């Protein structure tokens, strides 16, 4: 039994480390430098024509643009002041990976939460037996206290991580990002409507792709 638990723990941990590295090193996605995205002089500006194909525009009907990057913004694109970059389908800036979570690395961030939650559940369950027996047999008080505190800490992290994971599953099912969630909460609008929703299955595939585990 111990060998099986050890193998399972290391398999999940390997997936966690892989997704952590990919989440840190993968560029979140930015507005291309190609012609048509950079702000043009008024004489050459085709913003109003292009804006008709976008869902997100200014209140005047013109294309959104970034005053720092000096580029037009596609739908769901937001500027991160920490990265100094306009990120495609920006979800949020994550200080734990020191990177923005966007179009290209959102999948690795989500899988990082999945593997982290799985690892914590494994640790919590396998450690519980040890904690249980430490209260039933003669062991040093310091050791028993350490085990109990450790189990309580792991249980706390499990609840926090599972809650955070559940929140992101809900966002994916609704075809929303964290940025859009905050914008909707400020506007007090309904969370049941999203202009980008294509059904739960397609919404999940839009982030996870055809191979959801790696």
PDB file of C-alpha atoms in Angstrom:
ATOM      1  CA  UNK A   1       0.000   0.000   0.000  1.00  0.00           C
ATOM      2  CA  UNK A   2       2.804   2.420   0.873  1.00  0.00           C
ATOM      3  CA  UNK A   3       4.519   1.841  -2.465  1.00  0.00           C
ATOM      4  CA  UNK A   4       1.294   2.497  -4.389  1.00  0.00           C
ATOM      5  CA  UNK A   5       0.686   5.722  -2.481  1.00  0.00           C
ATOM      6  CA  UNK A   6       4.279   6.802  -3.100  1.00  0.00           C
ATOM      7  CA  UNK A   7       4.030   6.127  -6.844  1.00  0.00           C
ATOM      8  CA  UNK A   8       0.677   7.939  -7.118  1.00  0.00           C
ATOM      9  CA  UNK A   9       2.009  10.940  -5.202  1.00  0.00           C
ATOM     10  CA  UNK A  10       5.075  11.258  -7.430  1.00  0.00           C
ATOM     11  CA  UNK A  11       3.047  10.913 -10.639  1.00  0.00           C
ATOM     12  CA  UNK A  12       0.733  13.725  -9.573  1.00  0.00           C
ATOM     13  CA  UNK A  13       3.660  15.820  -8.344  1.00  0.00           C
ATOM     14  CA  UNK A  14       5.431  15.354 -11.701  1.00  0.00           C
ATOM     15  CA  UNK A  15       2.333  16.703 -13.455  1.00  0.00           C
ATOM     16  CA  UNK A  16       2.224  19.612 -11.005  1.00  0.00           C
ATOM     17  CA  UNK A  17       5.874  20.536 -11.592  1.00  0.00           C
ATOM     18  CA  UNK A  18       5.497  20.246 -15.372  1.00  0.00           C
ATOM     19  CA  UNK A  19       2.492  22.589 -15.379  1.00  0.00           C
ATOM     20  CA  UNK A  20       4.227  24.996 -12.995  1.00  0.00           C
ATOM     21  CA  UNK A  21       7.251  25.303 -15.277  1.00  0.00           C
ATOM     22  CA  UNK A  22       5.081  25.679 -18.387  1.00  0.00           C
ATOM     23  CA  UNK A  23       2.901  28.247 -16.633  1.00  0.00           C
ATOM     24  CA  UNK A  24       5.975  30.314 -15.730  1.00  0.00           C
ATOM     25  CA  UNK A  25       7.822  30.032 -19.051  1.00  0.00           C
ATOM     26  CA  UNK A  26       4.920  30.110 -21.547  1.00  0.00           C
ATOM     27  CA  UNK A  27       4.149  33.559 -22.910  1.00  0.00           C
ATOM     28  CA  UNK A  28       0.511  34.431 -22.188  1.00  0.00           C
ATOM     29  CA  UNK A  29      -0.045  35.855 -25.660  1.00  0.00           C
ATOM     30  CA  UNK A  30       0.119  39.445 -26.845  1.00  0.00           C
ATOM     31  CA  UNK A  31      -1.225  41.655 -29.625  1.00  0.00           C
ATOM     32  CA  UNK A  32       0.796  40.935 -32.800  1.00  0.00           C
ATOM     33  CA  UNK A  33       3.042  43.578 -34.329  1.00  0.00           C
ATOM     34  CA  UNK A  34       1.456  43.068 -37.742  1.00  0.00           C
ATOM     35  CA  UNK A  35      -0.105  45.925 -39.639  1.00  0.00           C
ATOM     36  CA  UNK A  36      -3.694  46.569 -38.658  1.00  0.00           C
ATOM     37  CA  UNK A  37      -3.140  46.472 -34.900  1.00  0.00           C
ATOM     38  CA  UNK A  38      -0.940  49.517 -34.490  1.00  0.00           C
ATOM     39  CA  UNK A  39      -2.743  52.824 -34.103  1.00  0.00           C
ATOM     40  CA  UNK A  40      -2.773  54.668 -37.433  1.00  0.00           C
ATOM     41  CA  UNK A  41      -3.031  58.386 -38.164  1.00  0.00           C
ATOM     42  CA  UNK A  42      -6.580  59.630 -38.640  1.00  0.00           C
ATOM     43  CA  UNK A  43      -6.114  59.781 -42.397  1.00  0.00           C
ATOM     44  CA  UNK A  44      -5.305  56.056 -42.505  1.00  0.00           C
ATOM     45  CA  UNK A  45      -7.493  54.925 -39.599  1.00  0.00           C
ATOM     46  CA  UNK A  46      -9.923  52.124 -40.385  1.00  0.00           C
ATOM     47  CA  UNK A  47     -10.959  51.701 -36.747  1.00  0.00           C
ATOM     48  CA  UNK A  48     -14.668  52.281 -37.250  1.00  0.00           C
ATOM     49  CA  UNK A  49     -14.853  49.658 -40.009  1.00  0.00           C
ATOM     50  CA  UNK A  50     -12.913  47.079 -37.988  1.00  0.00           C
ATOM     51  CA  UNK A  51     -14.941  47.862 -34.867  1.00  0.00           C
ATOM     52  CA  UNK A  52     -18.053  46.471 -36.537  1.00  0.00           C
ATOM     53  CA  UNK A  53     -16.497  42.981 -36.312  1.00  0.00           C
ATOM     54  CA  UNK A  54     -15.735  43.286 -32.573  1.00  0.00           C
ATOM     55  CA  UNK A  55     -17.956  42.656 -29.576  1.00  0.00           C
ATOM     56  CA  UNK A  56     -16.069  45.001 -27.264  1.00  0.00           C
ATOM     57  CA  UNK A  57     -15.862  48.629 -28.357  1.00  0.00           C
ATOM     58  CA  UNK A  58     -15.848  52.058 -26.756  1.00  0.00           C
ATOM     59  CA  UNK A  59     -19.145  53.703 -25.920  1.00  0.00           C
ATOM     60  CA  UNK A  60     -18.657  55.758 -29.098  1.00  0.00           C
ATOM     61  CA  UNK A  61     -18.483  52.581 -31.198  1.00  0.00           C
ATOM     62  CA  UNK A  62     -14.764  52.957 -31.946  1.00  0.00           C
ATOM     63  CA  UNK A  63     -12.156  50.226 -31.477  1.00  0.00           C
ATOM     64  CA  UNK A  64     -10.581  49.940 -28.056  1.00  0.00           C
ATOM     65  CA  UNK A  65      -6.903  50.801 -27.958  1.00  0.00           C
ATOM     66  CA  UNK A  66      -4.091  50.726 -25.405  1.00  0.00           C
ATOM     67  CA  UNK A  67      -2.498  54.087 -24.629  1.00  0.00           C
ATOM     68  CA  UNK A  68       0.656  52.358 -23.329  1.00  0.00           C
ATOM     69  CA  UNK A  69       1.229  49.812 -26.128  1.00  0.00           C
ATOM     70  CA  UNK A  70      -0.215  52.115 -28.807  1.00  0.00           C
ATOM     71  CA  UNK A  71      -2.133  49.250 -30.363  1.00  0.00           C
ATOM     72  CA  UNK A  72      -5.762  48.391 -30.973  1.00  0.00           C
ATOM     73  CA  UNK A  73      -7.151  45.789 -28.608  1.00  0.00           C
ATOM     74  CA  UNK A  74      -8.944  42.652 -29.791  1.00  0.00           C
ATOM     75  CA  UNK A  75     -11.848  41.307 -27.739  1.00  0.00           C
ATOM     76  CA  UNK A  76     -10.984  40.120 -24.196  1.00  0.00           C
ATOM     77  CA  UNK A  77      -7.562  41.764 -24.310  1.00  0.00           C
ATOM     78  CA  UNK A  78      -6.375  43.785 -21.298  1.00  0.00           C
ATOM     79  CA  UNK A  79      -3.187  45.628 -20.397  1.00  0.00           C
ATOM     80  CA  UNK A  80      -1.135  44.336 -17.462  1.00  0.00           C
ATOM     81  CA  UNK A  81       0.814  47.140 -15.821  1.00  0.00           C
ATOM     82  CA  UNK A  82       3.127  44.684 -14.066  1.00  0.00           C
ATOM     83  CA  UNK A  83       4.166  42.912 -17.280  1.00  0.00           C
ATOM     84  CA  UNK A  84       3.727  46.131 -19.296  1.00  0.00           C
ATOM     85  CA  UNK A  85       1.947  44.122 -21.954  1.00  0.00           C
ATOM     86  CA  UNK A  86      -1.493  43.754 -23.512  1.00  0.00           C
ATOM     87  CA  UNK A  87      -2.452  40.140 -22.833  1.00  0.00           C
ATOM     88  CA  UNK A  88      -4.825  38.166 -25.064  1.00  0.00           C
ATOM     89  CA  UNK A  89      -7.849  36.786 -23.169  1.00  0.00           C
ATOM     90  CA  UNK A  90      -6.259  37.921 -19.938  1.00  0.00           C
ATOM     91  CA  UNK A  91      -7.457  36.094 -16.840  1.00  0.00           C
ATOM     92  CA  UNK A  92      -5.260  37.729 -14.195  1.00  0.00           C
ATOM     93  CA  UNK A  93      -1.661  38.419 -13.218  1.00  0.00           C
ATOM     94  CA  UNK A  94      -0.458  35.647 -10.915  1.00  0.00           C
ATOM     95  CA  UNK A  95       2.326  36.656  -8.488  1.00  0.00           C
ATOM     96  CA  UNK A  96       2.982  32.995  -7.603  1.00  0.00           C
ATOM     97  CA  UNK A  97       4.262  32.248 -11.113  1.00  0.00           C
ATOM     98  CA  UNK A  98       5.327  35.856 -11.826  1.00  0.00           C
ATOM     99  CA  UNK A  99       3.475  35.818 -15.109  1.00  0.00           C
ATOM    100  CA  UNK A 100       0.165  36.831 -16.589  1.00  0.00           C
ATOM    101  CA  UNK A 101      -2.395  34.108 -17.165  1.00  0.00           C
ATOM    102  CA  UNK A 102      -3.740  34.507 -20.659  1.00  0.00           C
ATOM    103  CA  UNK A 103      -4.617  32.768 -23.903  1.00  0.00           C
ATOM    104  CA  UNK A 104      -1.494  30.599 -24.212  1.00  0.00           C
ATOM    105  CA  UNK A 105      -0.889  29.517 -20.603  1.00  0.00           C
ATOM    106  CA  UNK A 106      -4.387  29.488 -19.082  1.00  0.00           C
ATOM    107  CA  UNK A 107      -4.533  25.711 -19.531  1.00  0.00           C
ATOM    108  CA  UNK A 108      -1.301  25.162 -17.573  1.00  0.00           C
ATOM    109  CA  UNK A 109      -2.515  27.410 -14.761  1.00  0.00           C
ATOM    110  CA  UNK A 110      -5.775  25.479 -14.487  1.00  0.00           C
ATOM    111  CA  UNK A 111      -3.989  22.104 -14.524  1.00  0.00           C
ATOM    112  CA  UNK A 112      -1.587  23.439 -11.901  1.00  0.00           C
ATOM    113  CA  UNK A 113      -4.596  23.934  -9.619  1.00  0.00           C
ATOM    114  CA  UNK A 114      -5.926  20.463 -10.469  1.00  0.00           C
ATOM    115  CA  UNK A 115      -2.650  18.704  -9.656  1.00  0.00           C
ATOM    116  CA  UNK A 116      -2.069  20.840  -6.562  1.00  0.00           C
ATOM    117  CA  UNK A 117      -5.527  19.946  -5.233  1.00  0.00           C
ATOM    118  CA  UNK A 118      -4.949  16.257  -6.021  1.00  0.00           C
ATOM    119  CA  UNK A 119      -1.568  16.302  -4.264  1.00  0.00           C
ATOM    120  CA  UNK A 120      -3.039  17.936  -1.176  1.00  0.00           C
ATOM    121  CA  UNK A 121      -5.875  15.403  -1.044  1.00  0.00           C
ATOM    122  CA  UNK A 122      -3.357  12.532  -1.291  1.00  0.00           C
ATOM    123  CA  UNK A 123      -1.190  14.009   1.481  1.00  0.00           C
ATOM    124  CA  UNK A 124      -4.195  14.692   3.694  1.00  0.00           C
ATOM    125  CA  UNK A 125      -5.639  11.187   3.317  1.00  0.00           C
ATOM    126  CA  UNK A 126      -2.366   9.285   3.680  1.00  0.00           C
ATOM    127  CA  UNK A 127      -1.274  11.393   6.636  1.00  0.00           C
ATOM    128  CA  UNK A 128      -4.561  10.919   8.493  1.00  0.00           C
ATOM    129  CA  UNK A 129      -3.768   7.326   9.489  1.00  0.00           C
ATOM    130  CA  UNK A 130      -0.476   8.412  11.034  1.00  0.00           C
ATOM    131  CA  UNK A 131      -2.170  11.223  12.952  1.00  0.00           C
ATOM    132  CA  UNK A 132      -4.911   8.865  14.138  1.00  0.00           C
ATOM    133  CA  UNK A 133      -2.500   6.282  15.510  1.00  0.00           C
ATOM    134  CA  UNK A 134      -0.302   8.945  17.111  1.00  0.00           C
ATOM    135  CA  UNK A 135      -3.233   9.773  19.389  1.00  0.00           C
ATOM    136  CA  UNK A 136      -3.795   6.107  20.259  1.00  0.00           C
ATOM    137  CA  UNK A 137      -0.289   4.859  21.025  1.00  0.00           C
ATOM    138  CA  UNK A 138       2.534   6.122  23.202  1.00  0.00           C
ATOM    139  CA  UNK A 139       4.436   8.714  21.142  1.00  0.00           C
ATOM    140  CA  UNK A 140       6.256  11.864  22.260  1.00  0.00           C
ATOM    141  CA  UNK A 141       3.944  14.847  22.722  1.00  0.00           C
ATOM    142  CA  UNK A 142       6.067  16.999  20.410  1.00  0.00           C
ATOM    143  CA  UNK A 143       5.753  14.454  17.585  1.00  0.00           C
ATOM    144  CA  UNK A 144       1.991  14.103  18.024  1.00  0.00           C
ATOM    145  CA  UNK A 145       1.561  17.897  18.084  1.00  0.00           C
ATOM    146  CA  UNK A 146       3.645  18.236  14.922  1.00  0.00           C
ATOM    147  CA  UNK A 147       1.546  15.622  13.119  1.00  0.00           C
ATOM    148  CA  UNK A 148      -1.769  17.155  14.204  1.00  0.00           C
ATOM    149  CA  UNK A 149      -0.693  20.685  13.234  1.00  0.00           C
ATOM    150  CA  UNK A 150       0.654  19.400   9.910  1.00  0.00           C
ATOM    151  CA  UNK A 151      -2.598  17.592   9.122  1.00  0.00           C
ATOM    152  CA  UNK A 152      -4.635  20.671  10.032  1.00  0.00           C
ATOM    153  CA  UNK A 153      -2.455  22.857   7.799  1.00  0.00           C
ATOM    154  CA  UNK A 154      -2.753  20.444   4.864  1.00  0.00           C
ATOM    155  CA  UNK A 155      -6.535  20.263   5.366  1.00  0.00           C
ATOM    156  CA  UNK A 156      -6.722  24.066   5.344  1.00  0.00           C
ATOM    157  CA  UNK A 157      -4.675  24.291   2.122  1.00  0.00           C
ATOM    158  CA  UNK A 158      -6.868  21.589   0.568  1.00  0.00           C
ATOM    159  CA  UNK A 159     -10.049  23.538   1.273  1.00  0.00           C
ATOM    160  CA  UNK A 160      -8.558  26.789  -0.049  1.00  0.00           C
ATOM    161  CA  UNK A 161      -7.164  25.168  -3.213  1.00  0.00           C
ATOM    162  CA  UNK A 162     -10.354  23.205  -3.920  1.00  0.00           C
ATOM    163  CA  UNK A 163     -12.423  26.378  -3.512  1.00  0.00           C
ATOM    164  CA  UNK A 164     -10.130  28.279  -5.882  1.00  0.00           C
ATOM    165  CA  UNK A 165     -10.238  25.381  -8.351  1.00  0.00           C
ATOM    166  CA  UNK A 166     -14.031  25.250  -8.172  1.00  0.00           C
ATOM    167  CA  UNK A 167     -14.195  28.970  -8.898  1.00  0.00           C
ATOM    168  CA  UNK A 168     -12.070  28.562 -12.027  1.00  0.00           C
ATOM    169  CA  UNK A 169     -14.108  25.553 -13.189  1.00  0.00           C
ATOM    170  CA  UNK A 170     -17.207  27.738 -12.880  1.00  0.00           C
ATOM    171  CA  UNK A 171     -15.517  30.558 -14.808  1.00  0.00           C
ATOM    172  CA  UNK A 172     -14.502  28.162 -17.602  1.00  0.00           C
ATOM    173  CA  UNK A 173     -18.010  26.704 -17.813  1.00  0.00           C
ATOM    174  CA  UNK A 174     -19.395  30.241 -18.118  1.00  0.00           C
ATOM    175  CA  UNK A 175     -16.726  31.272 -20.676  1.00  0.00           C
ATOM    176  CA  UNK A 176     -15.529  34.057 -18.393  1.00  0.00           C
ATOM    177  CA  UNK A 177     -12.131  35.201 -17.156  1.00  0.00           C
ATOM    178  CA  UNK A 178     -11.354  36.570 -13.710  1.00  0.00           C
ATOM    179  CA  UNK A 179     -11.073  40.074 -15.196  1.00  0.00           C
ATOM    180  CA  UNK A 180     -14.507  39.748 -16.814  1.00  0.00           C
ATOM    181  CA  UNK A 181     -15.937  38.374 -13.552  1.00  0.00           C
ATOM    182  CA  UNK A 182     -14.724  41.466 -11.706  1.00  0.00           C
ATOM    183  CA  UNK A 183     -16.115  43.733 -14.398  1.00  0.00           C
ATOM    184  CA  UNK A 184     -19.497  41.997 -14.213  1.00  0.00           C
ATOM    185  CA  UNK A 185     -19.565  42.230 -10.420  1.00  0.00           C
ATOM    186  CA  UNK A 186     -18.929  45.949 -10.661  1.00  0.00           C
ATOM    187  CA  UNK A 187     -21.776  46.324 -13.138  1.00  0.00           C
ATOM    188  CA  UNK A 188     -24.060  44.036 -11.099  1.00  0.00           C
ATOM    189  CA  UNK A 189     -24.940  42.144 -14.264  1.00  0.00           C
ATOM    190  CA  UNK A 190     -26.048  38.551 -14.618  1.00  0.00           C
ATOM    191  CA  UNK A 191     -23.415  35.797 -14.576  1.00  0.00           C
ATOM    192  CA  UNK A 192     -25.630  33.529 -16.681  1.00  0.00           C
ATOM    193  CA  UNK A 193     -24.929  35.421 -19.881  1.00  0.00           C
ATOM    194  CA  UNK A 194     -21.637  35.586 -21.757  1.00  0.00           C
ATOM    195  CA  UNK A 195     -21.188  36.715 -25.319  1.00  0.00           C
ATOM    196  CA  UNK A 196     -18.381  34.183 -25.728  1.00  0.00           C
ATOM    197  CA  UNK A 197     -20.197  31.115 -24.383  1.00  0.00           C
ATOM    198  CA  UNK A 198     -20.543  28.211 -26.814  1.00  0.00           C
ATOM    199  CA  UNK A 199     -21.872  25.634 -24.364  1.00  0.00           C
ATOM    200  CA  UNK A 200     -20.134  24.059 -21.373  1.00  0.00           C
ATOM    201  CA  UNK A 201     -18.190  21.428 -23.339  1.00  0.00           C
ATOM    202  CA  UNK A 202     -16.857  23.876 -25.933  1.00  0.00           C
ATOM    203  CA  UNK A 203     -16.098  26.441 -23.235  1.00  0.00           C
ATOM    204  CA  UNK A 204     -13.917  23.888 -21.451  1.00  0.00           C
ATOM    205  CA  UNK A 205     -12.245  22.847 -24.715  1.00  0.00           C
ATOM    206  CA  UNK A 206     -11.493  26.508 -25.492  1.00  0.00           C
ATOM    207  CA  UNK A 207      -9.118  26.516 -22.507  1.00  0.00           C
ATOM    208  CA  UNK A 208      -7.985  22.887 -22.212  1.00  0.00           C
ATOM    209  CA  UNK A 209      -7.765  22.030 -25.909  1.00  0.00           C
ATOM    210  CA  UNK A 210      -7.990  18.497 -27.370  1.00  0.00           C
ATOM    211  CA  UNK A 211      -5.584  16.987 -24.775  1.00  0.00           C
ATOM    212  CA  UNK A 212      -6.824  18.218 -21.392  1.00  0.00           C
ATOM    213  CA  UNK A 213      -4.197  16.645 -19.128  1.00  0.00           C
ATOM    214  CA  UNK A 214      -0.934  18.052 -20.545  1.00  0.00           C
TER     215      UNK A 214
END
